[in-house]
Short mmCIF file of C-alpha atoms in Angstrom, two decimals:
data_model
loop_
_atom_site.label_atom_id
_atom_site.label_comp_id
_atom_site.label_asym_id
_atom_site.label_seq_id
_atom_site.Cartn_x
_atom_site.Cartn_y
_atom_site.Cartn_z
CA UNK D 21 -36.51 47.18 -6.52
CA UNK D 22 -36.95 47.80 -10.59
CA UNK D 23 -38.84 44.81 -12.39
CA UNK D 24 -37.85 44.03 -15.63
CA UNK D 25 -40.90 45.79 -17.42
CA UNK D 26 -39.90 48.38 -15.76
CA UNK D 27 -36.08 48.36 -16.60
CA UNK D 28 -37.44 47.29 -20.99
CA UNK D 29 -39.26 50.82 -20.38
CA UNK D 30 -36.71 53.06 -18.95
CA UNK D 31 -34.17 51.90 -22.19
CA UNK D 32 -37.24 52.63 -24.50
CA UNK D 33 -37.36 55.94 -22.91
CA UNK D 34 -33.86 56.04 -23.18
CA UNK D 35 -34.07 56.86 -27.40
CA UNK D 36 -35.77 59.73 -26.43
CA UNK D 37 -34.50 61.51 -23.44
CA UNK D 38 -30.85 61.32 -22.77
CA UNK D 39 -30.78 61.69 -18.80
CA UNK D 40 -32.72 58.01 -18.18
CA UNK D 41 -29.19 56.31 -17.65
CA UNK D 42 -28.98 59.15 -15.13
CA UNK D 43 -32.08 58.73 -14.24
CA UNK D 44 -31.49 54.35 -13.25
CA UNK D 45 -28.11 55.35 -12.24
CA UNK D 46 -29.93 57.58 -9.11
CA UNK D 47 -33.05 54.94 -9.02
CA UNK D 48 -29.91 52.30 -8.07
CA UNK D 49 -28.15 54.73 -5.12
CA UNK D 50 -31.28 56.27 -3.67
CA UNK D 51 -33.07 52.71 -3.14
CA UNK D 52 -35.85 53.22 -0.86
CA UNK D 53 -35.86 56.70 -1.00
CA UNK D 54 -36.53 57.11 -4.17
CA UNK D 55 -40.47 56.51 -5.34
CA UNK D 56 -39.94 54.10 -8.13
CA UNK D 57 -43.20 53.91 -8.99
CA UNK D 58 -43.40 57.70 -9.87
CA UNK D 59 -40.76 57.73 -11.75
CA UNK D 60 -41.55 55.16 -14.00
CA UNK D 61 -45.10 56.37 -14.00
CA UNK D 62 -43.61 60.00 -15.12
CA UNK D 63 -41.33 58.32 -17.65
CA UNK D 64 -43.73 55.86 -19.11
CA UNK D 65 -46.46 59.25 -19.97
CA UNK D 66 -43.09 61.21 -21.08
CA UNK D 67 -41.92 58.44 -23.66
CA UNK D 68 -45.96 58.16 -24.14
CA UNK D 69 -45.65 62.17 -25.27
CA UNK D 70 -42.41 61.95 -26.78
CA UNK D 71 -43.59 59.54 -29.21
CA UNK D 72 -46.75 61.25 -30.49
CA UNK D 73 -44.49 64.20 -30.88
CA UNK D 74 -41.84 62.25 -33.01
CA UNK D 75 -44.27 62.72 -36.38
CA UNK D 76 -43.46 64.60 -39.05
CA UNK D 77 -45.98 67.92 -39.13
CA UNK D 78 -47.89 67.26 -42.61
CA UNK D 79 -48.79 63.94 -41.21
CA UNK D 80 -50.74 65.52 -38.76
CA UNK D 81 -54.16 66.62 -38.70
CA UNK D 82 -55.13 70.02 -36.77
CA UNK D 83 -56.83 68.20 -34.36
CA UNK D 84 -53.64 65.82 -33.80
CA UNK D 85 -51.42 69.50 -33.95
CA UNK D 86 -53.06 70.77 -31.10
CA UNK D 87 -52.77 67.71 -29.31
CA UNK D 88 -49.25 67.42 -30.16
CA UNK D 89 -48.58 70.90 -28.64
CA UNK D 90 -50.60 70.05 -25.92
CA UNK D 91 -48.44 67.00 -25.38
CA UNK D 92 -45.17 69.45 -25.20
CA UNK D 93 -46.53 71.61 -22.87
CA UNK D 94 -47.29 68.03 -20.54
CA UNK D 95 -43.91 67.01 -21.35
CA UNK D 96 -42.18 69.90 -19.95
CA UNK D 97 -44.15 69.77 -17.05
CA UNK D 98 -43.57 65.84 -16.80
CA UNK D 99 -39.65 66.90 -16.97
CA UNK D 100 -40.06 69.59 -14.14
CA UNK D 101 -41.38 66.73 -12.27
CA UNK D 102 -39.29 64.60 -12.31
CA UNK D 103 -35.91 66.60 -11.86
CA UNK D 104 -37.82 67.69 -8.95
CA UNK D 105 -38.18 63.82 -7.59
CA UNK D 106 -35.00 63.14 -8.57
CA UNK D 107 -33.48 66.20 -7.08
CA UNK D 108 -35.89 65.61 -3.39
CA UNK D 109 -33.98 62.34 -3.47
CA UNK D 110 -30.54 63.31 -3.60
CA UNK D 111 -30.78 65.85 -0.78
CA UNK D 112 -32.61 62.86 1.01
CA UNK D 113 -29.41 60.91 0.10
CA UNK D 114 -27.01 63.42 1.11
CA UNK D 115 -28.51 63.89 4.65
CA UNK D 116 -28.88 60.31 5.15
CA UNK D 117 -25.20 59.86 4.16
CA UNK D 118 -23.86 62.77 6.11
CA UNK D 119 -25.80 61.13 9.23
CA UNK D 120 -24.95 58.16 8.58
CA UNK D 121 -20.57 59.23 8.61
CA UNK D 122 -21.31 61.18 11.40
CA UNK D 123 -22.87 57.74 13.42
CA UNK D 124 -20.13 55.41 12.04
CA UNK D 125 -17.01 58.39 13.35
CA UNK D 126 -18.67 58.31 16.50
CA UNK D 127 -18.30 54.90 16.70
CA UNK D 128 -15.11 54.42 15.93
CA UNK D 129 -12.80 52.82 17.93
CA UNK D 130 -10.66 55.99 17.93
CA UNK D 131 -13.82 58.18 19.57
CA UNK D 132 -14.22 55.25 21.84
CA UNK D 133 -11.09 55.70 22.85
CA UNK D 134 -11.19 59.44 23.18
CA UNK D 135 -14.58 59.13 25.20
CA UNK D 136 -13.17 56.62 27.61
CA UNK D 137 -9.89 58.90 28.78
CA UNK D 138 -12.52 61.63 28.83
CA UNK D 139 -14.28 60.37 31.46
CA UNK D 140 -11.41 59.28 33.59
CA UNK D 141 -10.10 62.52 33.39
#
């Protein structure tokens, strides 16, 4: 389950990166199988990035330059991350849905049914 600090920091993140209302929308359907600790970890160092990469260029010394393009190569890795987490999790989803129709049709009073003039037959 999300905490609060962790729900204040995925709207901070929000200003910069469009997807994180995907991004809680998927943290709310996969539940458990999603590793809610990684993703806020991922999208606390990607707002962490962002914002050192929000200055203006002049302000910036060559030192902090570097950095900065250091911090945009990290940030596109951070992003490959995480649409990789977030993708792992909706094919873990899917199965676990598809399984789960597949249990609950089998079940049904309707298969029972079927099953029970099967064997009498």
């Amino acid at each position: 389950m999300i905490g609060v600090s962790e729900w204040s920091m995925l709207k901070h993140v929000e200003a910069f990166e469009g997807k994180t209302l995907e991004i809680i929308e998927l943290l709310h359907q996969s539940g458990e199988d999603l590793d809610v600790d990684r993703v806020t970890n991922l999208l606390t160092e990607r707002g962490t990035v962002l914002a050192r990469m929000s200055k203006p260029d002049q302000e910036l010394s060559a030192d902090e330059r570097e950095r900065v393009q250091q911090a945009q190569v990290a940030d596109s890795r951070m992003r490959d991350m995480l649409r990789e987490h977030l993708l792992e999790a909706q094919s873990k989803n899917a199965k676990m849905q598809t399984a789960r129709r597949a249990q609950e049709s089998y079940n049904s009073p309707m298969m029972a049914g079927s099953a029970f003039f099967d064997r009498k037959n």
